[in-house]
Short mmCIF file of C-alpha atoms and ligand atoms in Angstrom, two decimals:
data_model
loop_
_atom_site.label_atom_id
_atom_site.label_comp_id
_atom_site.label_asym_id
_atom_site.label_seq_id
_atom_site.Cartn_x
_atom_site.Cartn_y
_atom_site.Cartn_z
CA MET A 194 0.00 0.00 0.00
CA GLN A 195 1.25 3.45 -0.80
CA TYR A 196 0.56 6.60 1.17
CA TYR A 197 0.17 10.07 -0.29
CA SER A 198 0.04 13.42 1.47
CA THR A 199 -3.21 15.39 1.80
CA ASN A 200 -1.23 18.45 0.65
CA GLY A 201 -0.22 16.64 -2.53
CA GLU A 202 3.33 17.99 -2.59
CA ALA A 203 5.32 15.26 -0.84
CA PRO A 204 6.65 12.05 -2.37
CA ILE A 205 4.55 8.90 -2.09
CA ALA A 206 5.54 6.92 1.04
CA SER A 207 5.59 3.27 2.07
CA LEU A 208 3.71 2.19 5.20
CA GLU A 209 7.01 2.02 7.03
CA LYS A 210 7.89 5.60 6.12
CA ALA A 211 4.40 6.86 6.96
CA VAL A 212 4.57 5.24 10.40
CA VAL A 213 8.14 6.25 11.18
CA LYS A 214 7.79 9.83 9.85
CA GLY A 215 4.23 10.50 11.02
CA LEU A 216 3.77 13.69 9.00
CA ALA A 217 4.64 14.14 5.30
CA GLU A 218 7.36 16.57 4.17
CA ASP A 219 4.77 19.11 3.00
CA LYS A 220 3.07 19.07 6.44
CA GLY A 221 0.21 17.05 4.96
CA LEU A 222 -1.26 13.91 6.51
CA TYR A 223 -0.64 10.51 4.96
CA MET A 224 -3.57 8.77 3.28
CA PRO A 225 -3.65 5.17 2.00
CA ASP A 226 -3.92 5.35 -1.80
CA HIS A 227 -6.68 2.73 -1.90
CA LEU A 228 -8.94 0.81 0.47
CA ASN A 229 -9.59 -2.90 0.33
CA PRO A 230 -13.28 -3.60 0.80
CA LEU A 231 -13.84 -6.58 3.08
CA PRO A 232 -15.63 -9.49 1.40
CA LYS A 233 -19.40 -9.97 1.66
CA GLU A 234 -18.91 -13.20 3.66
CA PHE A 235 -17.11 -11.22 6.33
CA TYR A 236 -20.16 -9.03 6.89
CA ASP A 237 -22.57 -11.98 6.54
CA THR A 238 -21.12 -13.69 9.61
CA ILE A 239 -19.67 -10.72 11.47
CA GLU A 240 -22.10 -11.13 14.38
CA ASN A 241 -20.44 -14.44 15.27
CA LYS A 242 -16.91 -13.08 15.27
CA SER A 243 -14.95 -11.89 18.30
CA PHE A 244 -13.47 -8.39 18.64
CA HIS A 245 -10.09 -10.00 18.07
CA GLU A 246 -11.12 -11.80 14.86
CA ILE A 247 -12.75 -8.68 13.48
CA ALA A 248 -9.71 -6.54 14.29
CA CYS A 249 -7.35 -9.02 12.58
CA ALA A 250 -9.46 -8.95 9.41
CA VAL A 251 -9.74 -5.14 9.37
CA ALA A 252 -6.04 -4.67 10.14
CA GLY A 253 -5.31 -7.10 7.30
CA GLY A 254 -7.30 -4.82 4.99
CA PHE A 255 -5.13 -1.83 5.90
CA PHE A 256 -1.72 -3.38 6.47
CA GLY A 257 -1.85 -6.84 4.83
CA GLU A 258 -0.05 -5.75 1.67
CA ASP A 259 2.97 -4.70 3.73
CA ILE A 260 3.09 -7.05 6.71
CA PRO A 261 2.52 -10.82 6.87
CA GLN A 262 -0.89 -11.60 8.40
CA GLU A 263 0.68 -13.63 11.22
CA ASP A 264 2.66 -10.57 12.33
CA ILE A 265 -0.47 -8.44 12.13
CA ASP A 266 -2.32 -11.00 14.23
CA ARG A 267 0.43 -10.88 16.85
CA ILE A 268 0.27 -7.08 17.03
CA VAL A 269 -3.53 -7.14 17.28
CA CYS A 270 -3.37 -9.80 19.97
CA ASP A 271 -1.02 -7.67 22.05
CA THR A 272 -3.22 -4.60 21.53
CA LEU A 273 -6.67 -5.93 22.33
CA ALA A 274 -6.50 -7.46 25.76
CA PHE A 275 -9.96 -6.11 26.59
CA ASP A 276 -13.50 -5.89 25.27
CA VAL A 277 -15.54 -2.86 24.14
CA PRO A 278 -19.14 -3.85 24.89
CA ALA A 279 -22.19 -2.06 23.46
CA VAL A 280 -24.39 -1.42 26.52
CA LYS A 281 -28.08 -0.56 26.19
CA VAL A 282 -28.79 2.80 27.84
CA GLU A 283 -32.42 3.17 26.75
CA GLU A 284 -34.70 2.08 23.91
CA ASN A 285 -32.70 2.44 20.66
CA ILE A 286 -29.66 4.09 22.27
CA TYR A 287 -26.52 2.14 23.08
CA SER A 288 -23.19 3.16 24.59
CA LEU A 289 -20.10 1.58 23.07
CA GLU A 290 -17.82 1.55 26.09
CA LEU A 291 -14.31 2.16 24.84
CA PHE A 292 -12.88 2.60 28.31
CA HIS A 293 -11.91 -0.90 29.36
CA GLY A 294 -8.24 -0.59 28.33
CA PRO A 295 -5.21 0.19 30.53
CA THR A 296 -5.81 3.97 30.80
CA LEU A 297 -9.59 3.72 30.55
CA ALA A 298 -9.96 5.67 27.30
CA PHE A 299 -10.39 4.77 23.65
CA LYS A 300 -6.94 5.93 22.61
CA ASP A 301 -5.34 2.89 24.24
CA VAL A 302 -5.92 0.73 21.17
CA GLY A 303 -4.35 3.09 18.64
CA ALA A 304 -1.43 3.93 20.93
CA ARG A 305 -0.56 0.32 21.67
CA PHE A 306 -0.98 -0.72 18.05
CA MET A 307 1.32 2.06 16.91
CA ALA A 308 3.98 1.21 19.52
CA ARG A 309 4.01 -2.40 18.33
CA LEU A 310 4.01 -1.51 14.64
CA LEU A 311 6.85 0.97 15.10
CA GLN A 312 8.79 -1.60 17.06
CA TYR A 313 8.14 -4.12 14.27
CA PHE A 314 9.66 -1.78 11.68
CA LEU A 315 12.62 -0.87 13.90
CA LYS A 316 13.45 -4.54 14.43
CA LYS A 317 13.09 -5.23 10.73
CA SER A 318 15.48 -2.44 9.83
CA GLY A 319 17.96 -3.72 12.39
CA ASN A 320 17.83 -0.69 14.69
CA PRO A 321 19.62 -1.98 17.78
CA GLY A 322 17.95 0.55 20.04
CA LEU A 323 21.25 1.95 21.23
CA SER A 324 21.11 5.44 22.69
CA GLY A 325 21.68 8.10 20.05
CA ASN A 326 19.99 5.79 17.60
CA GLU A 327 16.70 5.91 19.43
CA VAL A 328 13.44 6.93 17.85
CA ASN A 329 11.92 9.87 19.67
CA VAL A 330 8.16 10.04 19.73
CA LEU A 331 6.72 13.52 20.28
CA VAL A 332 3.12 13.74 21.30
CA ALA A 333 0.96 16.74 22.17
CA THR A 334 -1.95 16.03 24.47
CA SER A 335 -4.97 17.72 25.95
CA GLY A 336 -5.11 14.84 28.43
CA ASP A 337 -6.06 11.44 27.12
CA THR A 338 -3.61 11.06 24.24
CA GLY A 339 -0.66 11.48 26.56
CA SER A 340 -1.76 8.79 28.96
CA ALA A 341 -2.62 6.33 26.20
CA VAL A 342 0.60 6.90 24.26
CA ALA A 343 2.80 6.88 27.36
CA ASN A 344 1.31 3.60 28.53
CA GLY A 345 1.25 2.09 25.06
CA PHE A 346 4.98 2.81 24.59
CA LEU A 347 6.14 2.24 28.15
CA GLY A 348 9.19 -0.01 28.22
CA VAL A 349 9.33 -0.47 24.42
CA ASP A 350 13.03 -0.77 23.47
CA GLY A 351 14.65 1.85 21.27
CA ILE A 352 11.83 4.40 21.58
CA HIS A 353 11.72 7.45 23.85
CA VAL A 354 8.43 9.32 24.29
CA TYR A 355 8.05 13.05 25.03
CA VAL A 356 4.54 14.01 26.11
CA LEU A 357 3.78 17.74 25.79
CA TYR A 358 0.77 18.94 27.74
CA PRO A 359 -0.74 22.32 28.68
CA LYS A 360 0.15 23.23 32.26
CA GLY A 361 -2.87 23.22 34.57
CA LYS A 362 -5.29 22.22 31.82
CA VAL A 363 -5.48 18.46 32.25
CA SER A 364 -7.20 16.75 35.16
CA PRO A 365 -4.99 15.47 38.01
CA ILE A 366 -6.00 11.90 37.23
CA GLN A 367 -5.00 12.32 33.58
CA GLU A 368 -1.75 14.02 34.52
CA CYS A 369 -0.59 11.23 36.81
CA GLN A 370 -1.06 8.71 34.01
CA PHE A 371 1.84 10.11 32.03
CA THR A 372 3.94 11.99 34.58
CA THR A 373 4.55 9.10 36.99
CA LEU A 374 5.84 6.42 34.65
CA GLY A 375 9.55 7.24 34.25
CA GLN A 376 11.60 4.80 32.12
CA ASN A 377 11.37 5.86 28.46
CA ILE A 378 8.59 8.41 29.09
CA THR A 379 9.27 12.14 29.69
CA ALA A 380 6.41 14.54 30.48
CA ILE A 381 6.84 18.17 29.36
CA GLU A 382 4.60 20.75 30.98
CA VAL A 383 4.10 23.63 28.52
CA ASP A 384 3.06 27.11 29.61
CA GLY A 385 0.22 27.38 27.07
CA VAL A 386 -2.86 25.64 25.66
CA PHE A 387 -3.16 22.38 23.73
CA ASP A 388 -2.80 24.07 20.35
CA ASP A 389 0.54 25.52 21.51
CA CYS A 390 1.74 22.02 22.38
CA GLN A 391 0.61 20.78 18.97
CA ALA A 392 2.41 23.68 17.27
CA LEU A 393 5.66 22.90 19.14
CA VAL A 394 5.47 19.30 17.97
CA LYS A 395 4.68 20.26 14.38
CA ASN A 396 7.55 22.78 14.33
CA ALA A 397 9.93 20.15 15.65
CA PHE A 398 9.09 17.88 12.72
CA MET A 399 9.80 20.70 10.29
CA ASP A 400 13.12 21.75 11.85
CA GLU A 401 16.03 20.52 9.72
CA GLU A 402 18.71 20.80 12.38
CA LEU A 403 16.65 18.83 14.88
CA ASN A 404 15.76 16.13 12.36
CA ALA A 405 19.40 15.78 11.37
CA ALA A 406 20.35 15.30 15.01
CA MET A 407 17.65 12.86 16.10
CA LYS A 408 14.98 10.57 14.71
CA LEU A 409 11.63 12.14 15.44
CA THR A 410 8.15 10.80 14.93
CA SER A 411 4.65 11.64 16.04
CA ALA A 412 2.10 9.60 17.94
CA ASN A 413 -0.74 12.06 17.52
CA SER A 414 -3.70 10.87 15.53
CA ILE A 415 -1.95 12.26 12.47
CA ASN A 416 0.00 8.96 12.46
CA VAL A 417 -1.70 6.32 10.32
CA ALA A 418 -0.69 3.59 12.76
CA ARG A 419 -2.61 5.32 15.52
CA PHE A 420 -5.82 6.41 13.88
CA LEU A 421 -6.56 3.53 11.48
CA PRO A 422 -6.78 0.83 14.20
CA GLN A 423 -9.59 2.80 15.82
CA SER A 424 -11.77 1.56 12.98
CA PHE A 425 -11.87 -1.83 14.76
CA TYR A 426 -14.37 -0.34 17.18
CA TYR A 427 -16.90 0.45 14.51
CA PHE A 428 -16.83 -2.98 12.90
CA TYR A 429 -17.25 -4.58 16.29
CA ALA A 430 -20.05 -2.16 17.23
CA TYR A 431 -21.84 -3.17 14.05
CA ALA A 432 -21.30 -6.86 14.86
CA GLN A 433 -22.82 -6.46 18.32
CA MET A 434 -25.80 -4.51 17.01
CA LYS A 435 -26.35 -7.10 14.29
CA LYS A 436 -26.36 -9.80 16.93
CA ALA A 437 -28.99 -7.82 18.85
CA GLY A 438 -31.08 -7.51 15.66
CA LYS A 439 -30.53 -3.73 15.64
CA ALA A 440 -28.09 -3.21 12.77
CA ASP A 441 -30.48 -1.77 10.17
CA ASP A 442 -30.49 2.01 10.01
CA LEU A 443 -27.59 2.26 12.41
CA VAL A 444 -26.41 5.74 13.36
CA VAL A 445 -23.07 6.09 15.12
CA CYS A 446 -22.28 9.21 17.09
CA VAL A 447 -18.68 10.11 17.84
CA PRO A 448 -17.62 12.74 20.40
CA SER A 449 -14.90 14.46 18.38
CA GLY A 450 -11.89 16.72 18.93
CA ASN A 451 -9.06 16.08 16.49
CA PHE A 452 -11.42 13.88 14.41
CA GLY A 453 -9.09 10.87 14.28
CA ASN A 454 -11.64 8.50 15.73
CA ILE A 455 -14.52 9.42 13.42
CA CYS A 456 -12.11 9.53 10.48
CA SER A 457 -11.22 5.88 11.06
CA ALA A 458 -14.95 5.09 11.03
CA LEU A 459 -15.35 6.80 7.68
CA PHE A 460 -12.57 4.64 6.27
CA GLY A 461 -14.54 1.66 7.60
CA LYS A 462 -17.66 2.84 5.80
CA LYS A 463 -15.68 3.10 2.57
CA MET A 464 -14.58 -0.51 3.15
CA GLY A 465 -18.23 -1.53 3.11
CA LEU A 466 -19.20 -1.30 6.77
CA PRO A 467 -22.98 -0.82 6.64
CA ILE A 468 -23.39 2.09 9.04
CA LYS A 469 -26.12 4.38 7.70
CA ARG A 470 -24.71 7.70 8.88
CA PHE A 471 -22.56 9.40 11.49
CA ILE A 472 -22.97 12.28 13.88
CA ALA A 473 -19.89 14.21 15.00
CA ALA A 474 -20.59 15.67 18.44
CA ASN A 475 -18.57 18.73 19.45
CA ASN A 476 -18.31 20.66 22.68
CA ALA A 477 -18.09 24.47 22.40
CA ASN A 478 -15.16 23.99 20.01
CA ASP A 479 -17.51 23.82 17.05
CA ILE A 480 -15.24 24.29 14.02
CA PHE A 481 -16.49 21.16 12.29
CA TYR A 482 -20.11 21.84 13.17
CA LYS A 483 -19.79 25.26 11.56
CA TYR A 484 -18.10 23.74 8.52
CA LEU A 485 -21.10 21.45 8.01
CA GLN A 486 -23.48 24.41 8.22
CA THR A 487 -21.53 26.83 6.04
CA GLY A 488 -19.01 24.92 3.93
CA GLN A 489 -16.27 27.14 5.41
CA TYR A 490 -13.51 25.56 7.47
CA GLU A 491 -12.24 28.21 9.86
CA PRO A 492 -9.89 26.93 12.57
CA LYS A 493 -9.49 29.12 15.62
CA ALA A 494 -7.97 29.03 19.11
CA SER A 495 -9.49 26.33 21.30
CA VAL A 496 -11.60 27.18 24.32
CA GLN A 497 -11.43 25.19 27.53
CA THR A 498 -14.46 23.02 28.38
CA ILE A 499 -15.39 20.23 30.79
CA ALA A 500 -14.93 17.76 27.91
CA ASN A 501 -11.29 18.78 27.57
CA ALA A 502 -10.09 15.95 25.32
CA MET A 503 -12.24 17.60 22.65
CA ASP A 504 -10.85 21.11 23.16
CA VAL A 505 -9.36 21.40 19.70
CA GLY A 506 -9.58 24.53 17.59
CA ALA A 507 -7.85 23.18 14.48
CA PRO A 508 -8.80 19.51 14.10
CA SER A 509 -5.88 17.81 12.32
CA ASN A 510 -7.89 15.07 10.69
CA PHE A 511 -10.23 17.46 8.94
CA ALA A 512 -7.72 17.34 6.08
CA ARG A 513 -8.18 13.57 5.83
CA ILE A 514 -11.97 13.69 5.87
CA TYR A 515 -11.96 16.44 3.26
CA ASP A 516 -9.64 14.39 1.06
CA LEU A 517 -11.56 11.14 1.58
CA TYR A 518 -14.72 12.81 0.30
CA GLY A 519 -13.06 14.38 -2.73
CA LYS A 520 -13.15 17.85 -1.12
CA SER A 521 -16.93 17.85 -1.50
CA HIS A 522 -18.93 19.56 1.25
CA GLU A 523 -22.06 17.96 -0.12
CA ALA A 524 -20.61 14.43 0.04
CA ILE A 525 -19.40 15.00 3.60
CA CYS A 526 -22.83 16.26 4.67
CA LYS A 527 -24.47 13.14 3.20
CA ASP A 528 -22.59 10.88 5.63
CA ILE A 529 -22.03 13.14 8.63
CA SER A 530 -24.13 15.59 10.55
CA GLY A 531 -22.97 17.68 13.49
CA ALA A 532 -23.95 18.79 16.98
CA THR A 533 -22.40 21.15 19.51
CA TYR A 534 -22.96 21.53 23.25
CA ASN A 535 -21.69 24.06 25.76
CA ASN A 536 -20.69 23.17 29.32
CA GLU A 537 -24.12 23.82 30.74
CA GLN A 538 -25.81 21.61 28.17
CA ILE A 539 -23.28 18.85 28.79
CA ALA A 540 -23.96 19.02 32.53
CA ASP A 541 -27.74 19.00 31.98
CA THR A 542 -27.38 15.94 29.76
CA MET A 543 -25.30 14.09 32.32
CA ARG A 544 -27.91 14.76 35.01
CA ALA A 545 -30.86 13.84 32.79
CA CYS A 546 -29.24 10.66 31.53
CA TYR A 547 -28.34 9.57 35.05
CA LYS A 548 -31.80 10.39 36.42
CA ASN A 549 -33.75 8.75 33.59
CA THR A 550 -31.60 5.72 32.84
CA GLY A 551 -29.14 5.28 35.72
CA TYR A 552 -26.24 5.47 33.25
CA VAL A 553 -23.27 7.66 34.17
CA CYS A 554 -21.82 9.46 31.14
CA ASP A 555 -18.50 11.22 31.24
CA PRO A 556 -18.59 14.75 29.74
CA HIS A 557 -17.37 13.53 26.32
CA GLY A 558 -19.79 10.62 26.05
CA ALA A 559 -22.56 12.98 27.17
CA CYS A 560 -22.09 15.03 23.98
CA GLY A 561 -22.55 11.83 22.00
CA TYR A 562 -25.60 10.72 23.93
CA GLN A 563 -27.30 14.11 23.60
CA ALA A 564 -26.58 14.30 19.88
CA LEU A 565 -28.44 11.01 19.45
CA LYS A 566 -31.33 12.23 21.59
CA ASP A 567 -31.53 15.29 19.35
CA GLY A 568 -30.73 13.73 16.01
CA LEU A 569 -32.06 10.17 15.86
CA LYS A 570 -34.96 9.69 13.46
CA ASP A 571 -37.82 7.18 13.64
CA GLY A 572 -36.70 3.65 12.97
CA GLU A 573 -33.01 4.37 13.56
CA THR A 574 -30.86 2.82 16.27
CA GLY A 575 -28.08 4.92 17.73
CA VAL A 576 -24.73 3.98 19.21
CA PHE A 577 -22.64 6.66 20.86
CA LEU A 578 -19.03 6.16 21.78
CA GLU A 579 -18.36 6.47 25.49
CA THR A 580 -14.77 7.54 24.95
CA ALA A 581 -13.52 7.61 28.55
CA HIS A 582 -14.44 6.14 31.90
CA PRO A 583 -16.29 8.78 34.01
CA ALA A 584 -13.77 8.31 36.82
CA LYS A 585 -11.10 9.91 34.62
CA PHE A 586 -13.09 13.12 35.11
CA LYS A 587 -14.19 12.35 38.64
CA SER A 588 -14.21 15.86 40.10
CA VAL A 589 -16.32 17.22 37.23
CA VAL A 590 -18.67 14.24 37.20
CA ASP A 591 -19.14 14.21 40.98
CA GLU A 592 -19.87 17.91 41.07
CA ILE A 593 -22.47 17.65 38.33
CA LEU A 594 -24.17 14.49 39.58
CA SER A 595 -23.62 15.14 43.31
CA SER A 596 -22.09 11.68 43.34
CA ASP A 597 -18.98 9.98 44.61
CA ILE A 598 -18.16 7.57 41.80
CA ASP A 599 -15.68 4.76 42.37
CA ILE A 600 -12.18 4.99 40.96
CA PRO A 601 -11.26 1.71 39.25
CA ALA A 602 -8.18 -0.04 40.66
CA LYS A 603 -6.24 0.59 37.42
CA LEU A 604 -6.56 4.34 37.94
CA GLN A 605 -5.81 4.23 41.64
CA ALA A 606 -2.50 2.57 40.88
CA PHE A 607 -1.38 5.57 38.78
CA MET A 608 -2.39 8.01 41.51
CA LYS A 609 0.07 6.46 43.94
CA GLY A 610 3.07 7.44 41.76
CA THR A 611 5.23 10.58 42.03
CA LYS A 612 4.88 13.32 39.41
CA GLN A 613 8.00 14.01 37.33
CA SER A 614 7.84 16.65 34.60
CA VAL A 615 9.96 19.19 32.74
CA GLU A 616 8.64 22.78 32.70
CA MET A 617 8.78 24.44 29.29
CA PRO A 618 7.88 27.96 28.11
CA ASN A 619 5.68 28.19 25.02
CA ASP A 620 8.71 28.82 22.86
CA PHE A 621 10.05 26.63 20.07
CA VAL A 622 13.69 27.62 20.51
CA ALA A 623 13.60 26.59 24.17
CA PHE A 624 11.95 23.27 23.28
CA LYS A 625 14.46 22.61 20.50
CA ASN A 626 17.43 23.33 22.76
CA TYR A 627 15.99 21.04 25.39
CA LEU A 628 15.72 18.18 22.89
CA LEU A 629 19.22 18.77 21.53
CA ASN A 630 20.59 18.78 25.08
CA THR A 631 19.13 15.33 25.76
CA LEU A 632 21.69 14.01 23.26
CA LYS A 633 24.63 15.28 25.30
C1 LIG B 827 -9.35 12.05 22.24
C2 LIG B 827 -10.68 12.01 22.85
C3 LIG B 827 -11.82 12.41 22.14
C4 LIG B 827 -11.75 12.96 20.73
O1 LIG B 827 -11.24 12.03 19.80
P1 LIG B 827 -10.64 12.55 18.41
O2 LIG B 827 -10.15 11.33 17.73
O3 LIG B 827 -9.54 13.50 18.74
O4 LIG B 827 -11.76 13.22 17.70
C5 LIG B 827 -13.06 12.29 22.75
N1 LIG B 827 -13.16 11.83 24.01
C6 LIG B 827 -12.10 11.46 24.73
C7 LIG B 827 -12.29 10.99 26.12
C8 LIG B 827 -10.83 11.53 24.18
O5 LIG B 827 -9.77 11.17 24.90
#
């Protein structure tokens, strides 16, 4: 499979190059140059397949031309040590719980898959993992990406991870998941907002001196190895709904920030996955929502909300969606509609959902649930993605619901660690010098 850049001005890349480089030379995002539809028989019997079997088949569709299926199966096996059940919340509305992985959020799958795929390519190319010859993964996070990537890459030989996060803008529970690990994980606390962190990372990839001195790659959802595996969720959601006799007229609603997750779903649809349509749910950062209404894509600075993993003012994967649909606003609107909720509406939704159904939504999932309540038509069944466990946002959730929700043991373990981080001004030169100094 070959990968081209959404900006159209970089050379075609192999899978290996796309994974190792992350971003194309022209700052565009890599796109697979074709998609392999899965055979009819796959869909005919999908309801009897396990998450693991489905993921192996889907991963084979994306990566099978470049990697032997048995190696893909091994990577999938190491990635999916947990289930993502579709739980009925009320008549015709289901929650796909993506929070049963190690850091209790959906990014665990993509992060782990990418760590293993990168390691696969490093081993193949004979990189001994000696210091100085390490691959350095840079990742900007508004909270959840950092924890998922840090845990996905923890202890993986030959790879060092730098997590850049906005000081004071991630929850304490999120922060401890990437600042307490040590080993090959360094947390960098940036005096700025998420978009500043993302800009520092993007500038690092474009800096010739830095790239000559060290091997840099990205683990943000711009990396194909991170965002494509998220499509497994949608195939498995469909399988579970088919088993429940609810797969006709299926609407899937995705709480979205950088749009990597929903983008992987759209790839799935192009591979034949029979999901009728999608809803992208935004918080107050409504760039995509506005694009759907007006046809104008106007990124702006992000605003802070209680669903902070969706606080993105310039969603990276918009470029992929736009490309996938041939730059047609009309075609995009046929498959995707939008919704946007402010903090107060999110809180109201969480209270109403809890009162009426007993289900506890986290602030991100609440956007998805409400968008289905508002947008589902007669005869349709809706699945929203519950993208994080509510305990990851415990203080917000408890305040809104007047509750005292339990913290799962996995999370408690992180909270016992000691925070270690490097303070960084929002300044590229300072960041660059810091990285260069790590080589000394
Ligand atoms: C990352 C994240 C999102 C947004 O996903 P994108 O792929 O960036 O659109 C939503 N909810 C949670 C909890 C997240 O961590």
